[in-house]
mmCIF file of C-alpha atoms and ligand atoms in Angstrom:
data_model
loop_
_atom_site.group_PDB
_atom_site.id
_atom_site.type_symbol
_atom_site.label_atom_id
_atom_site.label_comp_id
_atom_site.label_asym_id
_atom_site.label_seq_id
_atom_site.Cartn_x
_atom_site.Cartn_y
_atom_site.Cartn_z
ATOM 1 C CA MET A 1 12.085 189.629 44.578
ATOM 2 C CA ALA A 2 12.124 193.714 44.704
ATOM 3 C CA HIS A 3 13.740 195.286 41.369
ATOM 4 C CA ASN A 4 15.681 198.197 40.987
ATOM 5 C CA ILE A 5 13.326 198.874 38.076
ATOM 6 C CA SER A 6 15.733 201.025 35.589
ATOM 7 C CA THR A 7 13.508 201.072 32.771
ATOM 8 C CA PRO A 8 10.988 203.599 31.706
ATOM 9 C CA THR A 9 7.445 202.906 33.393
ATOM 10 C CA GLN A 10 4.327 204.304 33.213
ATOM 11 C CA ALA A 11 1.622 205.195 35.718
ATOM 12 C CA LEU A 12 -1.564 202.882 35.231
ATOM 13 C CA SER A 13 -4.496 202.550 37.732
ATOM 14 C CA LEU A 14 -6.006 199.183 38.126
ATOM 15 C CA ALA A 15 -9.206 200.491 36.789
ATOM 16 C CA ASP A 16 -7.289 200.974 33.711
ATOM 17 C CA ILE A 17 -5.445 197.505 33.703
ATOM 18 C CA GLU A 18 -8.445 196.151 34.190
ATOM 19 C CA ARG A 19 -9.909 197.554 30.901
ATOM 20 C CA LEU A 20 -6.782 197.050 29.425
ATOM 21 C CA VAL A 21 -6.316 192.873 29.516
ATOM 22 C CA THR A 22 -10.200 192.612 28.979
ATOM 23 C CA ARG A 23 -9.780 193.909 26.063
ATOM 24 C CA VAL A 24 -6.566 192.141 25.196
ATOM 25 C CA PHE A 25 -8.232 188.440 26.095
ATOM 26 C CA ARG A 26 -11.466 189.320 24.329
ATOM 27 C CA VAL A 27 -9.685 190.287 21.108
ATOM 28 C CA ASN A 28 -7.653 186.966 21.677
ATOM 29 C CA GLY A 29 -10.081 184.874 21.708
ATOM 30 C CA CYS A 30 -11.274 184.433 25.413
ATOM 31 C CA ASP A 31 -14.916 184.050 26.110
ATOM 32 C CA GLU A 32 -16.419 186.596 28.918
ATOM 33 C CA ALA A 33 -16.206 183.769 31.529
ATOM 34 C CA ASN A 34 -12.363 183.251 30.797
ATOM 35 C CA THR A 35 -12.051 186.968 30.125
ATOM 36 C CA ALA A 36 -13.470 187.690 33.446
ATOM 37 C CA ALA A 37 -11.349 185.199 35.260
ATOM 38 C CA LEU A 38 -8.113 185.747 34.047
ATOM 39 C CA THR A 39 -8.553 189.563 34.094
ATOM 40 C CA ARG A 40 -9.160 188.955 37.927
ATOM 41 C CA THR A 41 -6.122 187.114 38.233
ATOM 42 C CA VAL A 42 -4.137 189.761 36.658
ATOM 43 C CA VAL A 43 -5.420 192.905 38.261
ATOM 44 C CA ALA A 44 -5.177 190.999 41.564
ATOM 45 C CA ALA A 45 -1.153 190.439 41.076
ATOM 46 C CA GLU A 46 -0.577 194.157 40.200
ATOM 47 C CA ARG A 47 -2.619 195.175 42.912
ATOM 48 C CA ASP A 48 -0.580 193.229 45.500
ATOM 49 C CA GLY A 49 2.734 194.482 43.774
ATOM 50 C CA ALA A 50 3.596 191.090 42.332
ATOM 51 C CA LEU A 51 4.948 192.239 39.578
ATOM 52 C CA SER A 52 6.059 188.625 37.889
ATOM 53 C CA HIS A 53 2.814 187.101 37.782
ATOM 54 C CA GLY A 54 0.190 190.222 36.430
ATOM 55 C CA LEU A 55 0.687 192.194 33.193
ATOM 56 C CA PHE A 56 4.231 190.567 32.656
ATOM 57 C CA ARG A 57 2.569 187.379 32.020
ATOM 58 C CA VAL A 58 -0.430 188.768 29.588
ATOM 59 C CA PRO A 59 1.939 187.976 26.412
ATOM 60 C CA GLY A 60 2.378 184.742 27.477
ATOM 61 C CA TYR A 61 -1.331 183.907 27.932
ATOM 62 C CA VAL A 62 -2.024 185.689 24.834
ATOM 63 C CA ALA A 63 1.070 183.530 22.778
ATOM 64 C CA SER A 64 -0.812 180.510 24.267
ATOM 65 C CA LEU A 65 -3.880 181.657 22.900
ATOM 66 C CA ARG A 66 -3.004 182.623 19.394
ATOM 67 C CA SER A 67 -0.912 179.029 18.969
ATOM 68 C CA GLY A 68 -4.072 177.380 19.881
ATOM 69 C CA LYS A 69 -2.276 175.475 22.530
ATOM 70 C CA VAL A 70 -5.106 176.761 24.860
ATOM 71 C CA ASN A 71 -8.536 177.083 24.829
ATOM 72 C CA GLY A 72 -10.171 180.532 25.603
ATOM 73 C CA ALA A 73 -13.533 179.379 25.871
ATOM 74 C CA ALA A 74 -12.679 176.743 28.115
ATOM 75 C CA ASP A 75 -15.671 175.254 30.344
ATOM 76 C CA PRO A 76 -14.353 173.648 33.442
ATOM 77 C CA GLN A 77 -16.688 170.905 34.531
ATOM 78 C CA VAL A 78 -16.604 170.260 38.014
ATOM 79 C CA ALA A 79 -17.170 166.665 39.116
ATOM 80 C CA ALA A 80 -17.411 165.161 42.857
ATOM 81 C CA SER A 81 -16.201 161.711 42.659
ATOM 82 C CA LEU A 82 -15.575 161.146 46.155
ATOM 83 C CA PRO A 83 -17.489 163.163 49.032
ATOM 84 C CA ALA A 84 -13.831 164.376 50.038
ATOM 85 C CA VAL A 85 -12.383 164.576 46.666
ATOM 86 C CA VAL A 86 -13.546 167.466 43.996
ATOM 87 C CA ARG A 87 -12.409 167.010 40.438
ATOM 88 C CA VAL A 88 -12.408 169.913 37.911
ATOM 89 C CA ASP A 89 -11.650 169.042 34.200
ATOM 90 C CA GLY A 90 -10.089 172.240 33.023
ATOM 91 C CA ASP A 91 -10.846 172.060 29.115
ATOM 92 C CA ASN A 92 -7.428 172.949 28.205
ATOM 93 C CA GLY A 93 -8.372 176.389 29.207
ATOM 94 C CA PHE A 94 -6.257 178.649 31.421
ATOM 95 C CA THR A 95 -6.798 177.930 35.084
ATOM 96 C CA PRO A 96 -8.181 180.726 36.817
ATOM 97 C CA LEU A 97 -11.783 179.613 35.817
ATOM 98 C CA ALA A 98 -11.198 176.057 36.557
ATOM 99 C CA ILE A 99 -10.098 177.436 40.599
ATOM 100 C CA GLU A 100 -12.761 179.589 40.657
ATOM 101 C CA ARG A 101 -15.664 176.664 39.654
ATOM 102 C CA GLY A 102 -14.061 174.088 41.882
ATOM 103 C CA ILE A 103 -13.692 176.150 45.173
ATOM 104 C CA PRO A 104 -16.888 176.153 46.465
ATOM 105 C CA ALA A 105 -17.417 172.440 45.917
ATOM 106 C CA LEU A 106 -14.280 171.936 47.685
ATOM 107 C CA ALA A 107 -15.237 174.474 50.593
ATOM 108 C CA SER A 108 -18.235 173.199 51.114
ATOM 109 C CA ALA A 109 -16.822 169.404 51.171
ATOM 110 C CA ALA A 110 -14.208 170.407 53.680
ATOM 111 C CA LYS A 111 -16.645 172.416 56.052
ATOM 112 C CA LYS A 112 -18.749 169.158 55.926
ATOM 113 C CA LEU A 113 -16.166 166.697 56.223
ATOM 114 C CA GLY A 114 -13.294 168.537 57.736
ATOM 115 C CA VAL A 115 -10.522 167.922 55.164
ATOM 116 C CA ALA A 116 -10.836 167.856 51.277
ATOM 117 C CA ALA A 117 -8.590 168.169 47.982
ATOM 118 C CA LEU A 118 -9.500 169.682 44.711
ATOM 119 C CA ALA A 119 -7.794 167.868 41.443
ATOM 120 C CA ILE A 120 -7.899 170.369 38.180
ATOM 121 C CA ARG A 121 -6.671 168.754 35.270
ATOM 122 C CA ARG A 122 -5.860 169.894 32.110
ATOM 123 C CA THR A 123 -5.567 173.240 32.620
ATOM 124 C CA TYR A 124 -2.486 175.735 31.996
ATOM 125 C CA HIS A 125 -1.542 177.802 35.453
ATOM 126 C CA PHE A 126 0.466 180.911 34.875
ATOM 127 C CA ALA A 127 -0.388 182.959 37.773
ATOM 128 C CA ALA A 128 0.377 183.269 41.775
ATOM 129 C CA LEU A 129 -1.450 180.771 43.937
ATOM 130 C CA TRP A 130 -2.585 183.140 46.798
ATOM 131 C CA PRO A 131 -5.633 183.935 44.609
ATOM 132 C CA GLU A 132 -6.961 180.106 45.201
ATOM 133 C CA THR A 133 -5.740 179.812 49.046
ATOM 134 C CA GLU A 134 -6.741 182.785 50.011
ATOM 135 C CA ALA A 135 -10.563 182.187 48.987
ATOM 136 C CA LEU A 136 -10.508 179.276 51.000
ATOM 137 C CA ALA A 137 -9.122 181.235 54.090
ATOM 138 C CA ASP A 138 -11.981 184.010 53.323
ATOM 139 C CA GLN A 139 -14.547 180.761 54.367
ATOM 140 C CA GLY A 140 -12.727 179.908 57.485
ATOM 141 C CA LEU A 141 -10.926 176.984 56.222
ATOM 142 C CA PHE A 142 -7.028 176.807 55.860
ATOM 143 C CA GLY A 143 -6.150 176.183 52.119
ATOM 144 C CA LEU A 144 -2.851 174.792 50.721
ATOM 145 C CA ALA A 145 -2.575 174.615 46.893
ATOM 146 C CA CYS A 146 0.549 173.460 44.855
ATOM 147 C CA VAL A 147 1.525 173.162 40.548
ATOM 148 C CA ASN A 148 4.571 172.424 38.634
ATOM 149 C CA ASN A 149 5.368 173.466 35.279
ATOM 150 C CA MET A 150 8.376 173.573 33.031
ATOM 151 C CA PRO A 151 11.349 171.760 33.577
ATOM 152 C CA VAL A 152 13.681 175.027 34.481
ATOM 153 C CA MET A 153 15.883 173.970 38.272
ATOM 154 C CA ALA A 154 17.968 171.451 39.129
ATOM 155 C CA PRO A 155 17.518 168.792 41.751
ATOM 156 C CA PHE A 156 19.921 169.657 44.627
ATOM 157 C CA GLY A 157 23.009 168.847 43.900
ATOM 158 C CA GLY A 158 22.615 167.856 40.335
ATOM 159 C CA ASP A 159 23.635 169.607 36.906
ATOM 160 C CA ALA A 160 20.772 169.809 34.776
ATOM 161 C CA PRO A 161 16.852 170.869 35.092
ATOM 162 C CA LEU A 162 14.070 168.648 35.954
ATOM 163 C CA PHE A 163 12.170 170.288 38.235
ATOM 164 C CA GLY A 164 9.635 173.525 37.605
ATOM 165 C CA THR A 165 9.814 176.143 39.536
ATOM 166 C CA ASN A 166 7.040 174.450 41.275
ATOM 167 C CA PRO A 167 5.030 177.089 43.874
ATOM 168 C CA LEU A 168 3.383 176.132 47.164
ATOM 169 C CA ALA A 169 1.220 178.297 48.674
ATOM 170 C CA TRP A 170 -1.115 178.093 51.817
ATOM 171 C CA SER A 171 -2.697 180.584 53.730
ATOM 172 C CA TRP A 172 -4.459 179.997 57.099
ATOM 173 C CA PRO A 173 -8.015 182.135 58.180
ATOM 174 C CA ARG A 174 -8.361 184.882 60.749
ATOM 175 C CA PRO A 175 -11.761 185.837 61.186
ATOM 176 C CA GLY A 176 -12.089 189.509 60.341
ATOM 177 C CA LYS A 177 -8.654 189.902 59.237
ATOM 178 C CA ALA A 178 -6.314 189.180 56.287
ATOM 179 C CA PRO A 179 -5.239 185.310 56.290
ATOM 180 C CA VAL A 180 -1.654 184.610 56.627
ATOM 181 C CA THR A 181 -0.192 183.810 53.414
ATOM 182 C CA CYS A 182 2.509 182.243 52.190
ATOM 183 C CA ASP A 183 3.085 181.881 48.328
ATOM 184 C CA MET A 184 6.559 180.834 47.205
ATOM 185 C CA ALA A 185 8.470 179.483 44.276
ATOM 186 C CA THR A 186 10.717 176.307 45.708
ATOM 187 C CA SER A 187 13.332 177.751 43.291
ATOM 188 C CA ALA A 188 15.531 180.315 45.452
ATOM 189 C CA MET A 189 13.870 182.661 42.996
ATOM 190 C CA ALA A 190 11.105 182.714 40.925
ATOM 191 C CA TYR A 191 11.549 182.612 37.112
ATOM 192 C CA GLY A 192 9.591 185.308 36.290
ATOM 193 C CA ASP A 193 11.927 187.507 38.480
ATOM 194 C CA ILE A 194 14.887 186.463 36.831
ATOM 195 C CA GLN A 195 13.498 187.085 33.308
ATOM 196 C CA ILE A 196 12.858 190.563 35.006
ATOM 197 C CA ALA A 197 16.307 191.030 36.519
ATOM 198 C CA ALA A 198 17.725 190.001 33.279
ATOM 199 C CA ARG A 199 15.555 192.934 31.450
ATOM 200 C CA GLU A 200 16.752 195.012 34.167
ATOM 201 C CA GLY A 201 20.364 194.473 33.530
ATOM 202 C CA GLU A 202 20.700 193.486 37.665
ATOM 203 C CA THR A 203 22.791 190.728 38.935
ATOM 204 C CA LEU A 204 21.347 187.745 41.226
ATOM 205 C CA PRO A 205 22.224 187.011 44.521
ATOM 206 C CA PRO A 206 24.356 183.632 44.627
ATOM 207 C CA GLY A 207 22.522 180.500 44.824
ATOM 208 C CA CYS A 208 20.044 181.268 42.253
ATOM 209 C CA GLY A 209 20.991 179.708 39.080
ATOM 210 C CA ILE A 210 23.826 177.660 37.149
ATOM 211 C CA ASP A 211 24.639 178.117 33.543
ATOM 212 C CA ALA A 212 24.502 175.531 30.455
ATOM 213 C CA ASP A 213 27.904 173.941 32.048
ATOM 214 C CA GLY A 214 26.568 173.667 35.545
ATOM 215 C CA GLN A 215 28.983 176.379 37.044
ATOM 216 C CA PRO A 216 27.216 179.051 39.673
ATOM 217 C CA THR A 217 26.387 182.436 37.974
ATOM 218 C CA THR A 218 24.826 185.329 39.581
ATOM 219 C CA ASP A 219 24.114 186.172 35.671
ATOM 220 C CA PRO A 220 20.354 185.663 34.991
ATOM 221 C CA ALA A 221 20.645 185.389 31.518
ATOM 222 C CA GLU A 222 23.219 182.464 32.328
ATOM 223 C CA VAL A 223 20.877 180.962 34.319
ATOM 224 C CA LEU A 224 17.947 181.036 32.054
ATOM 225 C CA ALA A 225 20.171 179.292 29.431
ATOM 226 C CA GLY A 226 21.114 176.789 32.288
ATOM 227 C CA SER A 227 19.028 175.843 35.634
ATOM 228 C CA LEU A 228 17.620 177.671 38.530
ATOM 229 C CA LEU A 229 18.410 176.242 41.957
ATOM 230 C CA PRO A 230 15.873 175.369 44.466
ATOM 231 C CA PHE A 231 15.888 177.371 47.858
ATOM 232 C CA GLY A 232 17.135 175.971 50.581
ATOM 233 C CA GLY A 233 19.501 173.440 49.319
ATOM 234 C CA HIS A 234 18.409 169.607 49.828
ATOM 235 C CA LYS A 235 15.218 170.587 51.736
ATOM 236 C CA GLY A 236 13.903 173.248 49.078
ATOM 237 C CA SER A 237 14.684 170.903 46.753
ATOM 238 C CA ALA A 238 12.773 168.060 48.345
ATOM 239 C CA MET A 239 10.130 170.422 48.475
ATOM 240 C CA ALA A 240 9.480 171.082 44.846
ATOM 241 C CA LEU A 241 10.029 167.202 44.196
ATOM 242 C CA LEU A 242 6.776 166.587 46.746
ATOM 243 C CA VAL A 243 5.309 169.279 44.348
ATOM 244 C CA GLU A 244 5.803 167.164 41.189
ATOM 245 C CA LEU A 245 4.184 164.287 43.062
ATOM 246 C CA LEU A 246 1.390 166.276 44.545
ATOM 247 C CA ALA A 247 0.635 168.124 41.346
ATOM 248 C CA GLY A 248 1.737 165.299 38.692
ATOM 249 C CA GLY A 249 1.684 161.992 40.545
ATOM 250 C CA ALA A 250 -1.047 162.051 42.855
ATOM 251 C CA ILE A 251 -3.550 163.732 40.229
ATOM 252 C CA ALA A 252 -2.483 161.990 37.247
ATOM 253 C CA GLU A 253 -0.989 165.156 35.251
ATOM 254 C CA PRO A 254 2.498 165.382 33.687
ATOM 255 C CA PHE A 255 5.544 166.005 35.704
ATOM 256 C CA SER A 256 7.406 169.205 34.828
ATOM 257 C CA ASP A 257 9.912 167.340 32.173
ATOM 258 C CA GLU A 258 6.854 165.541 30.472
ATOM 259 C CA ALA A 259 4.918 168.892 30.500
ATOM 260 C CA GLY A 260 8.292 170.391 28.669
ATOM 261 C CA ALA A 261 8.419 167.687 26.447
ATOM 262 C CA ALA A 262 5.016 168.024 25.195
ATOM 263 C CA ASP A 263 4.682 171.785 25.005
ATOM 264 C CA ASN A 264 4.478 173.630 21.757
ATOM 265 C CA GLY A 265 7.401 176.304 23.068
ATOM 266 C CA ASP A 266 5.016 179.154 22.483
ATOM 267 C CA GLY A 267 6.209 180.997 25.252
ATOM 268 C CA GLY A 268 2.955 180.752 27.596
ATOM 269 C CA PRO A 269 2.859 178.080 30.143
ATOM 270 C CA VAL A 270 2.783 174.115 30.086
ATOM 271 C CA ARG A 271 -0.168 172.282 30.837
ATOM 272 C CA GLY A 272 -0.071 171.262 34.510
ATOM 273 C CA GLY A 273 -2.236 169.642 37.187
ATOM 274 C CA GLU A 274 -3.182 171.858 40.324
ATOM 275 C CA LEU A 275 -3.978 170.127 43.939
ATOM 276 C CA ILE A 276 -5.494 172.381 46.239
ATOM 277 C CA LEU A 277 -6.309 171.223 49.907
ATOM 278 C CA ALA A 278 -8.934 172.778 52.094
ATOM 279 C CA LEU A 279 -8.512 171.790 56.015
ATOM 280 C CA SER A 280 -11.697 172.794 58.412
ATOM 281 C CA PRO A 281 -9.804 174.611 61.843
ATOM 282 C CA GLU A 282 -13.435 174.708 63.410
ATOM 283 C CA MET A 283 -13.808 170.818 62.913
ATOM 284 C CA LEU A 284 -10.379 169.636 63.796
ATOM 285 C CA ALA A 285 -9.594 172.125 66.716
ATOM 286 C CA GLY A 286 -13.203 173.259 68.089
ATOM 287 C CA ASP A 287 -14.544 176.488 68.476
ATOM 288 C CA GLU A 288 -11.394 177.829 70.199
ATOM 289 C CA TRP A 289 -9.659 177.487 67.286
ATOM 290 C CA ALA A 290 -9.489 180.965 66.229
ATOM 291 C CA SER A 291 -8.603 182.689 69.426
ATOM 292 C CA HIS A 292 -5.928 180.293 70.358
ATOM 293 C CA CYS A 293 -4.201 181.312 66.807
ATOM 294 C CA GLU A 294 -4.658 184.694 67.843
ATOM 295 C CA ALA A 295 -2.455 184.603 70.799
ATOM 296 C CA PHE A 296 -0.166 182.805 68.946
ATOM 297 C CA PHE A 297 -0.025 185.736 66.485
ATOM 298 C CA GLN A 298 0.437 187.854 68.945
ATOM 299 C CA ARG A 299 3.131 186.535 70.226
ATOM 300 C CA PHE A 300 4.700 186.421 66.802
ATOM 301 C CA ALA A 301 4.254 189.813 66.435
ATOM 302 C CA ALA A 302 6.169 190.960 69.702
ATOM 303 C CA ILE A 303 8.750 189.532 68.345
ATOM 304 C CA GLN A 304 11.242 192.559 67.261
ATOM 305 C CA GLY A 305 11.767 192.311 63.227
ATOM 306 C CA ALA A 306 9.885 189.277 62.410
ATOM 307 C CA ARG A 307 6.499 189.553 60.106
ATOM 308 C CA LEU A 308 3.974 187.232 59.193
ATOM 309 C CA PRO A 309 4.243 186.039 55.501
ATOM 310 C CA GLY A 310 1.639 187.536 53.177
ATOM 311 C CA ALA A 311 1.527 191.260 55.475
ATOM 312 C CA ALA A 312 3.868 192.868 52.814
ATOM 313 C CA ARG A 313 1.284 192.178 49.688
ATOM 314 C CA HIS A 314 -2.066 192.854 52.157
ATOM 315 C CA LYS A 315 -0.679 196.317 52.649
ATOM 316 C CA MET A 316 0.217 196.762 49.270
ATOM 317 C CA ARG A 317 -3.602 195.997 48.452
ATOM 318 C CA LEU A 318 -4.860 198.751 50.458
ATOM 319 C CA ASP A 319 -3.235 201.124 48.515
ATOM 320 C CA ASP A 320 -5.437 202.188 45.254
ATOM 321 C CA ALA A 321 -3.028 204.388 43.994
ATOM 322 C CA THR A 322 -1.673 203.920 40.222
ATOM 323 C CA ARG A 323 0.841 201.341 39.396
ATOM 324 C CA GLU A 324 4.059 201.853 37.899
ATOM 325 C CA VAL A 325 4.143 199.508 34.276
ATOM 326 C CA ASN A 326 7.091 199.245 32.890
ATOM 327 C CA SER A 327 6.629 201.067 29.430
ATOM 328 C CA ARG A 328 7.886 198.637 26.860
ATOM 329 C CA LEU A 329 5.550 195.668 28.576
ATOM 330 C CA LEU A 330 2.809 198.269 28.089
ATOM 331 C CA ASP A 331 3.362 198.947 24.543
ATOM 332 C CA GLU A 332 3.758 195.293 24.090
ATOM 333 C CA ILE A 333 0.452 194.568 25.388
ATOM 334 C CA GLU A 334 -1.402 197.270 23.683
ATOM 335 C CA ALA A 335 -0.327 196.364 20.693
ATOM 336 C CA LEU A 336 -1.993 192.792 21.595
ATOM 337 C CA ALA A 337 -4.916 194.294 22.464
ATOM 338 C CA HIS A 338 -5.654 195.349 18.141
HETATM 339 P P1 NDP B 401 8.736 185.602 47.523
HETATM 340 O O1 NDP B 401 10.225 184.865 48.033
HETATM 341 O O2 NDP B 401 8.921 186.739 47.354
HETATM 342 O O3 NDP B 401 7.678 185.429 49.099
HETATM 343 C C1 NDP B 401 7.597 184.156 49.323
HETATM 344 C C2 NDP B 401 6.437 183.966 50.847
HETATM 345 O O4 NDP B 401 7.151 184.228 51.772
HETATM 346 C C3 NDP B 401 5.319 185.149 50.404
HETATM 347 O O5 NDP B 401 4.357 184.562 51.025
HETATM 348 C C4 NDP B 401 5.971 186.783 51.304
HETATM 349 O O6 NDP B 401 5.194 187.302 51.600
HETATM 350 C C5 NDP B 401 6.949 186.144 52.432
HETATM 351 N N1 NDP B 401 7.704 186.951 53.037
HETATM 352 C C6 NDP B 401 8.927 187.489 51.963
HETATM 353 N N2 NDP B 401 9.526 188.268 52.706
HETATM 354 C C7 NDP B 401 9.210 187.935 53.896
HETATM 355 C C8 NDP B 401 9.748 187.926 55.189
HETATM 356 N N3 NDP B 401 11.017 189.481 55.426
HETATM 357 N N4 NDP B 401 9.086 187.836 56.450
HETATM 358 C C9 NDP B 401 8.344 187.121 56.121
HETATM 359 N N5 NDP B 401 7.708 186.772 55.053
HETATM 360 C C10 NDP B 401 8.125 187.211 54.031
HETATM 361 O O7 NDP B 401 7.715 184.763 46.469
HETATM 362 P P2 NDP B 401 8.679 183.963 45.077
HETATM 363 O O8 NDP B 401 9.362 184.766 44.468
HETATM 364 O O9 NDP B 401 9.169 182.704 45.619
HETATM 365 O O10 NDP B 401 7.371 183.807 44.352
HETATM 366 C C11 NDP B 401 6.381 185.039 43.880
HETATM 367 C C12 NDP B 401 4.870 183.996 42.918
HETATM 368 O O11 NDP B 401 5.419 183.746 41.717
HETATM 369 C C13 NDP B 401 4.412 183.207 43.685
HETATM 370 O O12 NDP B 401 3.413 183.751 43.832
HETATM 371 C C14 NDP B 401 3.963 182.019 43.272
HETATM 372 O O13 NDP B 401 2.618 181.737 43.731
HETATM 373 C C15 NDP B 401 4.667 182.274 41.622
HETATM 374 N N6 NDP B 401 4.802 181.355 41.056
HETATM 375 C C16 NDP B 401 4.081 180.688 40.040
HETATM 376 C C17 NDP B 401 4.067 179.989 39.193
HETATM 377 C C18 NDP B 401 3.206 178.941 38.383
HETATM 378 O O14 NDP B 401 3.604 178.071 37.666
HETATM 379 N N7 NDP B 401 2.265 179.650 38.507
HETATM 380 C C19 NDP B 401 5.631 179.078 39.646
HETATM 381 C C20 NDP B 401 6.983 179.501 40.291
HETATM 382 C C21 NDP B 401 6.232 180.983 41.135
HETATM 383 P P3 NDP B 401 4.847 188.789 51.421
HETATM 384 O O15 NDP B 401 3.824 188.668 50.217
HETATM 385 O O16 NDP B 401 3.821 189.064 52.362
HETATM 386 O O17 NDP B 401 6.156 189.127 50.790
#
């Protein structure tokens, strides 16, 4: 969601953001490997303009380190149980390091076999998902990732939360170009965006949520106290259900309601699994796959008014100017560095 940020902001370079979050994670108990992986994730989100998943998440990360829920010195272990299945035990850490360790084995298996799956267990995901799918697309592979989280969203037609906001991301490789990347919550609006809308005093578009009595509301605070709604009615609801099954049922990790019930409520992420699939278009379609797809993307580009998903974020990525950071959030993060 594009926000009308009305609260004061401060300009920070990406290098300043990197220095700040590195200090915060180190001071709060992360070892070097976890600090570096988490910092890369936060900086990439700020770089690409993903306001709800960069600095905004830092207080939550720290809360979970301080409460002892998440292991800042986690040492994720990669195991290939079957040729096409890679497993990572996240050692109760945040997910970025587990992802970085698992992706090479996943990519290697998909290049050999055409398709492979990575099951990440015992981790805490609090970020956007495109870093993992783009890491696969950079190697010429199609990547798809999903995670569930805490129960904040009602199934279509229901009046109480059961699902997480259950994001699903995929990236299609385009050799020599940025991939096509779609990374979306299956809620009509991401939870972080509703929190930011509440902070900024914004009104939500209709259809984002219901209040605690199950009644439709456009007040973000009422939605946070009630339930978010899936995008696209029953269709988005079915996709959120699919994410529960893939990221929970398929890899023996908690469903969102189970994760929420087991959580200590520290404000950080709940435990959740991540399933990442990789597929090699080269092995499935042969040598001509890229030119075939490029011709299709050319026809797509010729349609007036349409743009490929990911294009806005990739454009933002090329801008190395300073980023505007909410001053109150910045004060809060700076205080966490001491
Ligand atoms: P958006 O609705 O902003 O965007 C979803 C996708 O649609 C993006 O890939 C975006 O590309 C694309 N898109 C947007 N507008 C257009 C358009 N006009 N034409 C074509 N494509 C378009 O994302 P969400 O708010 O749903 O999700 C935000 C983030 O939150 C995601 O990164 C997600 O992973 C993360 N998240 C993480 C959770 C977790 O538990 N870890 C939970 C929920 C969400 P572009 O970027 O180019 O605009």
